């Protein structure tokens, strides 16, 4: 099972000091957080994509390419690549380029984002969001799978004899997670292609998360990719930890109360009761995260949001120490217990390449046998 962190890259005033980091400081902090993630033994670093204040990660592959040059093991991903407003041609080429630079340590999560105004900024209509997601992703797959593409659709100019460059590393496209909080159409899309489904359940109760994941698992099996239990599932989560749970609550409360996403709404106590947000000791985070399996079954990727709401970099790095040293080792051990042998691990470039080579070898043998 993979464990990691994701960032939304918000530039938020620290409510305890009144200081707001500069965009440069926030970008550099995100890099420092990624490097710390590798240092403490996490598997994945993922960044969001936003094109509006107070967020800074407008160019995820630029940041991930820089991080790739400074890491060796970390899988570099996105927590949203805007499949609706980005050109599929640009996505295909950007992530193939990143694949080569990072020696395959790349995947991505497509999504529609949560900012309505971004659509007209890129010449799109938000009312066609689902249609854009479906058509653009279908084209993206063809651009990675086919050397020469002839294509015509509703939302961009046709392509005639087009080749996206560079081609995917080793002829293997990056693995794609389809991220959605509330849209069953996206769960259906992930199932249709046999891709991963990531439910970023940071705002929703467990019952909603279960319904979305169950739908994806059932449709994954319907399309013949395997059993429902073999579907590729990822979850989001949020945590803030101190050795003593009371200290965690006291320290995190002003950040929660003023956070741009959920501040000035439900109380911290109500929010932690109704959503996966855990504020307390490392043991409490372990117990809460292990309970996710009771809701969605065995799954492949768990990402935590740790660096939002104005938390200073020093505090976030301390959180990652706790996550890497006290939480994730226990989670790895406990999640491995009782995990069925036929439940796959999260796909990586290496595993996808091995599957491709095995398929080619089998097809070669079949041709030889049929010739005899």
Short mmCIF file of C-alpha atoms in Angstrom, two decimals:
data_model
loop_
_atom_site.label_atom_id
_atom_site.label_comp_id
_atom_site.label_asym_id
_atom_site.label_seq_id
_atom_site.Cartn_x
_atom_site.Cartn_y
_atom_site.Cartn_z
CA UNK A 1 0.00 0.00 0.00
CA UNK A 2 1.21 3.50 -0.82
CA UNK A 3 1.21 6.34 1.69
CA UNK A 4 1.87 9.96 0.93
CA UNK A 5 0.76 13.55 1.13
CA UNK A 6 -1.02 15.97 -1.13
CA UNK A 7 -1.00 19.75 -1.13
CA UNK A 8 -3.49 22.28 -2.41
CA UNK A 9 -0.85 25.02 -2.34
CA UNK A 10 -2.92 27.67 -0.59
CA UNK A 11 -1.33 30.95 0.46
CA UNK A 12 -3.10 31.61 3.75
CA UNK A 13 -2.39 34.03 6.57
CA UNK A 14 -1.21 32.38 9.76
CA UNK A 15 -4.00 33.30 12.19
CA UNK A 16 -1.67 33.08 15.18
CA UNK A 17 0.88 35.57 13.83
CA UNK A 18 -0.98 37.54 11.16
CA UNK A 19 1.80 36.84 8.68
CA UNK A 20 1.05 35.80 5.09
CA UNK A 21 3.82 34.00 3.19
CA UNK A 22 4.80 35.30 -0.21
CA UNK A 23 4.06 33.17 -3.27
CA UNK A 24 7.77 32.39 -3.54
CA UNK A 25 7.90 31.27 0.08
CA UNK A 26 4.88 29.03 -0.38
CA UNK A 27 6.27 27.45 -3.55
CA UNK A 28 9.62 26.81 -1.87
CA UNK A 29 7.79 25.38 1.15
CA UNK A 30 5.95 22.90 -1.06
CA UNK A 31 9.29 21.70 -2.42
CA UNK A 32 10.70 21.37 1.10
CA UNK A 33 7.63 19.35 2.10
CA UNK A 34 8.11 16.99 -0.84
CA UNK A 35 11.77 16.44 0.04
CA UNK A 36 10.79 15.80 3.65
CA UNK A 37 8.21 13.25 2.48
CA UNK A 38 10.96 11.23 0.81
CA UNK A 39 13.24 11.64 3.83
CA UNK A 40 10.69 10.16 6.24
CA UNK A 41 9.89 7.24 3.94
CA UNK A 42 6.60 8.22 2.35
CA UNK A 43 5.78 6.91 -1.12
CA UNK A 44 3.90 9.72 -2.87
CA UNK A 45 3.88 13.50 -3.14
CA UNK A 46 0.95 15.03 -5.02
CA UNK A 47 0.20 18.63 -5.87
CA UNK A 48 -3.06 20.23 -6.87
CA UNK A 49 -3.60 22.49 -9.86
CA UNK A 50 -5.17 25.91 -9.37
CA UNK A 51 -5.26 29.08 -11.43
CA UNK A 52 -6.67 31.52 -8.89
CA UNK A 53 -5.60 33.15 -5.64
CA UNK A 54 -5.00 32.17 -2.90
CA UNK A 55 -3.39 29.12 -4.57
CA UNK A 56 0.00 28.93 -6.31
CA UNK A 57 0.38 25.53 -8.09
CA UNK A 58 -0.68 26.61 -11.58
CA UNK A 59 2.01 24.48 -13.27
CA UNK A 60 2.24 21.09 -11.54
CA UNK A 61 4.67 19.44 -13.97
CA UNK A 62 7.12 22.33 -13.55
CA UNK A 63 7.17 21.77 -9.80
CA UNK A 64 7.23 17.99 -10.06
CA UNK A 65 10.09 18.08 -12.56
CA UNK A 66 12.12 20.16 -10.12
CA UNK A 67 11.32 17.76 -7.29
CA UNK A 68 12.18 14.78 -9.50
CA UNK A 69 15.71 16.10 -9.87
CA UNK A 70 16.10 16.21 -6.08
CA UNK A 71 14.56 12.87 -5.13
CA UNK A 72 15.19 9.22 -5.91
CA UNK A 73 12.20 7.17 -4.77
CA UNK A 74 9.21 9.45 -4.38
CA UNK A 75 6.29 8.89 -6.76
CA UNK A 76 5.34 12.27 -8.19
CA UNK A 77 1.65 12.82 -8.80
CA UNK A 78 -1.09 15.39 -8.94
CA UNK A 79 -4.04 15.68 -6.63
CA UNK A 80 -5.85 17.32 -9.51
CA UNK A 81 -4.93 17.71 -13.16
CA UNK A 82 -7.75 19.73 -14.67
CA UNK A 83 -8.95 17.45 -17.45
CA UNK A 84 -11.76 19.86 -18.28
CA UNK A 85 -9.84 23.08 -18.95
CA UNK A 86 -6.42 21.79 -20.01
CA UNK A 87 -5.79 20.70 -23.58
CA UNK A 88 -5.39 16.89 -23.64
CA UNK A 89 -2.50 17.32 -26.07
CA UNK A 90 -0.61 19.41 -23.52
CA UNK A 91 -1.38 16.99 -20.71
CA UNK A 92 -0.14 14.06 -22.81
CA UNK A 93 3.13 15.76 -23.67
CA UNK A 94 3.79 17.35 -20.27
CA UNK A 95 3.39 14.12 -18.32
CA UNK A 96 5.31 12.02 -20.83
CA UNK A 97 8.16 14.51 -20.54
CA UNK A 98 7.97 14.28 -16.75
CA UNK A 99 8.01 10.47 -17.00
CA UNK A 100 11.35 10.56 -18.81
CA UNK A 101 12.86 13.08 -16.40
CA UNK A 102 11.69 11.15 -13.32
CA UNK A 103 12.58 7.68 -14.64
CA UNK A 104 8.94 6.65 -14.52
CA UNK A 105 8.13 7.86 -10.99
CA UNK A 106 5.00 9.59 -12.26
CA UNK A 107 1.25 9.20 -12.24
CA UNK A 108 -1.58 11.72 -12.20
CA UNK A 109 -5.07 12.31 -10.93
CA UNK A 110 -7.56 13.88 -13.30
CA UNK A 111 -10.40 15.96 -11.97
CA UNK A 112 -12.72 18.86 -12.70
CA UNK A 113 -11.47 21.06 -9.86
CA UNK A 114 -13.56 23.03 -7.40
CA UNK A 115 -13.33 26.55 -8.84
CA UNK A 116 -16.10 27.50 -11.23
CA UNK A 117 -14.51 30.66 -12.73
CA UNK A 118 -11.58 28.67 -14.14
CA UNK A 119 -13.77 27.39 -16.99
CA UNK A 120 -14.31 30.70 -18.82
CA UNK A 121 -10.71 31.70 -18.16
CA UNK A 122 -9.72 28.81 -20.41
CA UNK A 123 -12.58 29.25 -22.85
CA UNK A 124 -14.77 26.45 -21.47
CA UNK A 125 -18.34 26.21 -20.22
CA UNK A 126 -18.75 24.86 -16.70
CA UNK A 127 -22.15 23.47 -17.66
CA UNK A 128 -20.31 21.00 -19.91
CA UNK A 129 -17.90 19.91 -17.17
CA UNK A 130 -18.75 16.20 -17.22
CA UNK A 131 -18.84 16.10 -21.03
CA UNK A 132 -15.44 17.79 -21.16
CA UNK A 133 -13.99 15.33 -18.66
CA UNK A 134 -15.23 12.35 -20.68
CA UNK A 135 -14.18 13.57 -24.12
CA UNK A 136 -10.83 15.03 -23.08
CA UNK A 137 -9.79 11.90 -21.23
CA UNK A 138 -10.74 9.66 -24.14
CA UNK A 139 -8.46 11.75 -26.35
CA UNK A 140 -5.67 11.75 -23.76
CA UNK A 141 -5.62 7.96 -23.70
CA UNK A 142 -5.39 7.76 -27.48
CA UNK A 143 -2.55 10.27 -27.55
CA UNK A 144 -0.56 8.04 -25.19
CA UNK A 145 -1.53 4.72 -26.75
CA UNK A 146 -1.37 5.52 -30.47
CA UNK A 147 1.67 6.86 -32.30
CA UNK A 148 -0.47 8.64 -34.89
CA UNK A 149 -3.89 10.01 -33.99
CA UNK A 150 -6.76 11.15 -36.19
CA UNK A 151 -9.47 12.58 -33.98
CA UNK A 152 -12.52 14.84 -34.02
CA UNK A 153 -14.75 15.83 -31.11
CA UNK A 154 -16.96 18.62 -29.78
CA UNK A 155 -14.59 20.71 -27.70
CA UNK A 156 -11.35 21.28 -29.61
CA UNK A 157 -10.10 21.44 -33.17
CA UNK A 158 -9.64 18.08 -34.97
CA UNK A 159 -6.30 16.28 -35.11
CA UNK A 160 -5.00 14.79 -38.33
CA UNK A 161 -1.97 12.50 -38.31
CA UNK A 162 -0.85 13.93 -34.97
CA UNK A 163 1.92 12.43 -32.83
CA UNK A 164 2.35 13.60 -29.23
CA UNK A 165 6.00 13.92 -28.23
CA UNK A 166 7.80 12.61 -26.38
CA UNK A 167 6.16 9.20 -26.44
CA UNK A 168 5.46 7.64 -23.01
CA UNK A 169 8.51 6.12 -21.34
CA UNK A 170 8.99 2.46 -22.38
CA UNK A 171 5.70 2.66 -24.25
CA UNK A 172 3.83 2.74 -20.93
CA UNK A 173 1.52 5.66 -20.19
CA UNK A 174 1.41 7.13 -16.68
CA UNK A 175 -1.17 5.47 -14.47
CA UNK A 176 -4.28 7.62 -14.05
CA UNK A 177 -6.43 8.08 -10.98
CA UNK A 178 -9.81 9.71 -11.53
CA UNK A 179 -10.52 12.00 -8.61
CA UNK A 180 -14.02 12.90 -7.55
CA UNK A 181 -15.83 13.77 -4.36
CA UNK A 182 -19.42 13.72 -5.56
CA UNK A 183 -19.79 12.76 -9.26
CA UNK A 184 -20.85 9.17 -10.02
CA UNK A 185 -20.07 9.81 -13.71
CA UNK A 186 -16.37 10.05 -12.83
CA UNK A 187 -16.47 6.82 -10.82
CA UNK A 188 -18.08 5.24 -13.88
CA UNK A 189 -15.35 6.64 -16.13
CA UNK A 190 -12.60 5.23 -13.92
CA UNK A 191 -14.29 1.83 -13.89
CA UNK A 192 -14.83 1.79 -17.67
CA UNK A 193 -11.12 2.19 -18.37
CA UNK A 194 -9.92 0.05 -15.48
CA UNK A 195 -8.13 3.06 -13.99
CA UNK A 196 -7.87 4.05 -10.35
CA UNK A 197 -10.58 5.92 -8.46
CA UNK A 198 -9.51 8.42 -5.80
CA UNK A 199 -12.12 9.69 -3.38
CA UNK A 200 -10.77 12.69 -1.56
CA UNK A 201 -12.99 12.18 1.42
CA UNK A 202 -11.83 15.18 3.43
CA UNK A 203 -15.26 16.85 3.54
CA UNK A 204 -17.71 13.97 3.46
CA UNK A 205 -19.04 11.42 5.95
CA UNK A 206 -18.07 7.78 5.60
CA UNK A 207 -21.46 6.78 4.20
CA UNK A 208 -21.00 8.98 1.15
CA UNK A 209 -17.46 7.73 0.56
CA UNK A 210 -18.68 4.14 0.75
CA UNK A 211 -21.42 4.74 -1.82
CA UNK A 212 -18.99 6.25 -4.32
CA UNK A 213 -16.33 3.56 -3.87
CA UNK A 214 -18.91 0.76 -3.99
CA UNK A 215 -20.26 2.13 -7.25
CA UNK A 216 -16.78 2.23 -8.75
CA UNK A 217 -15.97 -1.30 -7.57
CA UNK A 218 -19.19 -2.74 -8.98
CA UNK A 219 -18.73 -1.05 -12.34
CA UNK A 220 -15.04 -2.04 -12.48
CA UNK A 221 -16.15 -5.67 -12.26
CA UNK A 222 -18.98 -5.05 -14.73
CA UNK A 223 -16.45 -3.97 -17.37
CA UNK A 224 -14.42 -7.13 -16.87
CA UNK A 225 -11.30 -5.74 -15.24
CA UNK A 226 -11.45 -8.07 -12.23
CA UNK A 227 -13.48 -8.59 -9.10
CA UNK A 228 -14.83 -5.60 -7.18
CA UNK A 229 -12.18 -6.24 -4.53
CA UNK A 230 -9.43 -5.91 -7.15
CA UNK A 231 -10.41 -2.37 -8.16
CA UNK A 232 -7.78 0.33 -7.54
CA UNK A 233 -8.93 2.73 -4.82
CA UNK A 234 -7.27 5.73 -3.22
CA UNK A 235 -8.45 7.91 -0.35
CA UNK A 236 -7.64 11.33 0.98
CA UNK A 237 -7.48 12.30 4.61
CA UNK A 238 -6.50 15.11 6.95
CA UNK A 239 -4.60 15.04 10.19
CA UNK A 240 -2.91 17.25 12.74
CA UNK A 241 -0.91 15.56 15.47
CA UNK A 242 0.91 16.21 18.69
CA UNK A 243 2.08 13.67 21.24
CA UNK A 244 -0.73 14.83 23.48
CA UNK A 245 -4.15 15.06 21.82
CA UNK A 246 -5.19 18.11 23.87
CA UNK A 247 -2.12 19.96 22.62
CA UNK A 248 -3.04 19.07 19.03
CA UNK A 249 -6.57 20.42 19.41
CA UNK A 250 -5.42 23.60 21.11
CA UNK A 251 -2.74 24.31 18.50
CA UNK A 252 -4.81 23.46 15.44
CA UNK A 253 -8.07 25.17 16.43
CA UNK A 254 -7.19 28.71 15.22
CA UNK A 255 -6.05 27.31 11.87
CA UNK A 256 -9.24 25.32 11.48
CA UNK A 257 -11.46 28.21 12.51
CA UNK A 258 -9.93 30.52 9.90
CA UNK A 259 -9.17 28.07 7.08
CA UNK A 260 -10.36 29.34 3.67
CA UNK A 261 -11.95 25.98 2.88
CA UNK A 262 -13.95 25.19 6.01
CA UNK A 263 -13.35 28.05 8.43
CA UNK A 264 -16.24 29.96 9.99
CA UNK A 265 -18.45 26.89 9.58
CA UNK A 266 -18.95 23.80 11.75
CA UNK A 267 -16.95 23.56 14.95
CA UNK A 268 -13.72 21.59 14.99
CA UNK A 269 -15.43 18.96 17.14
CA UNK A 270 -18.37 18.59 14.75
CA UNK A 271 -16.14 18.45 11.70
CA UNK A 272 -13.84 15.79 13.13
CA UNK A 273 -16.86 13.71 14.13
CA UNK A 274 -18.49 13.88 10.69
CA UNK A 275 -15.47 13.74 8.37
CA UNK A 276 -12.07 11.97 8.30
CA UNK A 277 -10.25 14.98 9.78
CA UNK A 278 -8.32 13.71 12.81
CA UNK A 279 -6.80 16.13 15.31
CA UNK A 280 -5.06 14.35 18.14
CA UNK A 281 -2.28 11.90 18.89
CA UNK A 282 -0.49 9.68 16.35
CA UNK A 283 -2.37 6.71 17.77
CA UNK A 284 -5.69 8.40 17.08
CA UNK A 285 -4.64 9.02 13.47
CA UNK A 286 -3.65 5.35 13.17
CA UNK A 287 -6.97 4.13 14.52
CA UNK A 288 -9.02 6.51 12.37
CA UNK A 289 -7.14 5.62 9.20
CA UNK A 290 -7.35 1.89 9.80
CA UNK A 291 -11.11 2.31 10.09
CA UNK A 292 -11.22 3.49 6.47
CA UNK A 293 -10.78 -0.14 5.42
CA UNK A 294 -13.99 -1.02 7.22
CA UNK A 295 -15.77 1.49 4.98
CA UNK A 296 -14.22 0.91 1.55
CA UNK A 297 -12.42 -2.45 1.82
CA UNK A 298 -8.76 -3.03 1.06
CA UNK A 299 -7.39 -0.12 -0.93
CA UNK A 300 -4.11 0.93 -2.51
CA UNK A 301 -3.25 4.55 -1.76
CA UNK A 302 -3.71 6.83 1.24
CA UNK A 303 -2.78 10.51 0.93
CA UNK A 304 -2.90 13.03 3.77
CA UNK A 305 -3.38 16.79 3.58
CA UNK A 306 -0.95 18.31 6.08
CA UNK A 307 0.11 21.78 4.87
CA UNK A 308 -2.91 24.04 4.60
CA UNK A 309 -4.76 26.79 6.46
CA UNK A 310 -1.66 28.88 7.12
CA UNK A 311 0.31 26.28 9.08
CA UNK A 312 3.97 27.36 9.13
CA UNK A 313 6.53 25.21 7.34
CA UNK A 314 8.27 24.26 10.59
CA UNK A 315 5.01 22.84 11.94
CA UNK A 316 4.29 20.92 8.74
CA UNK A 317 7.74 19.33 8.77
CA UNK A 318 7.15 18.28 12.37
CA UNK A 319 3.88 16.70 11.26
CA UNK A 320 5.71 14.75 8.56
CA UNK A 321 8.20 13.47 11.12
CA UNK A 322 5.32 12.11 13.17
CA UNK A 323 3.63 10.69 10.08
CA UNK A 324 6.75 8.97 8.81
CA UNK A 325 8.13 7.76 12.12
CA UNK A 326 5.08 6.85 14.20
CA UNK A 327 2.03 6.54 11.94
CA UNK A 328 2.88 5.10 8.53
CA UNK A 329 5.05 2.17 9.78
CA UNK A 330 2.13 0.96 11.90
CA UNK A 331 -0.35 1.51 9.07
CA UNK A 332 1.81 -0.48 6.66
CA UNK A 333 1.95 -3.40 9.05
CA UNK A 334 -1.72 -3.34 10.01
CA UNK A 335 -3.08 -2.86 6.49
CA UNK A 336 -0.98 -5.83 5.33
CA UNK A 337 -2.67 -8.11 7.84
CA UNK A 338 -5.49 -10.05 6.28
CA UNK A 339 -5.07 -8.42 2.90
CA UNK A 340 -6.20 -10.95 0.28
CA UNK A 341 -3.45 -12.14 -2.03
CA UNK A 342 -5.45 -11.24 -5.14
CA UNK A 343 -5.87 -7.59 -4.16
CA UNK A 344 -3.25 -5.79 -6.28
CA UNK A 345 -0.83 -3.13 -5.15
CA UNK A 346 -1.10 0.37 -6.57
CA UNK A 347 0.27 0.36 -10.13
CA UNK A 348 3.72 1.82 -10.73
CA UNK A 349 5.70 2.32 -13.89
CA UNK A 350 7.68 -0.81 -13.10
CA UNK A 351 4.61 -2.98 -12.58
CA UNK A 352 2.87 -1.62 -15.68
CA UNK A 353 5.98 -2.23 -17.77
CA UNK A 354 6.24 -5.80 -16.46
CA UNK A 355 2.58 -6.40 -17.35
CA UNK A 356 3.16 -5.00 -20.84
CA UNK A 357 6.19 -7.21 -21.41
CA UNK A 358 4.35 -10.28 -20.14
CA UNK A 359 1.43 -9.58 -22.46
CA UNK A 360 3.75 -9.15 -25.44
CA UNK A 361 5.55 -12.38 -24.59
CA UNK A 362 2.26 -14.27 -24.33
CA UNK A 363 1.09 -12.88 -27.68
CA UNK A 364 4.39 -13.92 -29.23
CA UNK A 365 3.99 -17.50 -28.00
CA UNK A 366 0.40 -17.63 -29.21
CA UNK A 367 1.46 -16.54 -32.69
CA UNK A 368 4.21 -19.13 -32.76
CA UNK A 369 1.81 -21.87 -31.66
CA UNK A 370 -0.79 -20.87 -34.22
CA UNK A 371 1.88 -20.91 -36.95
CA UNK A 372 2.72 -24.51 -36.04
#
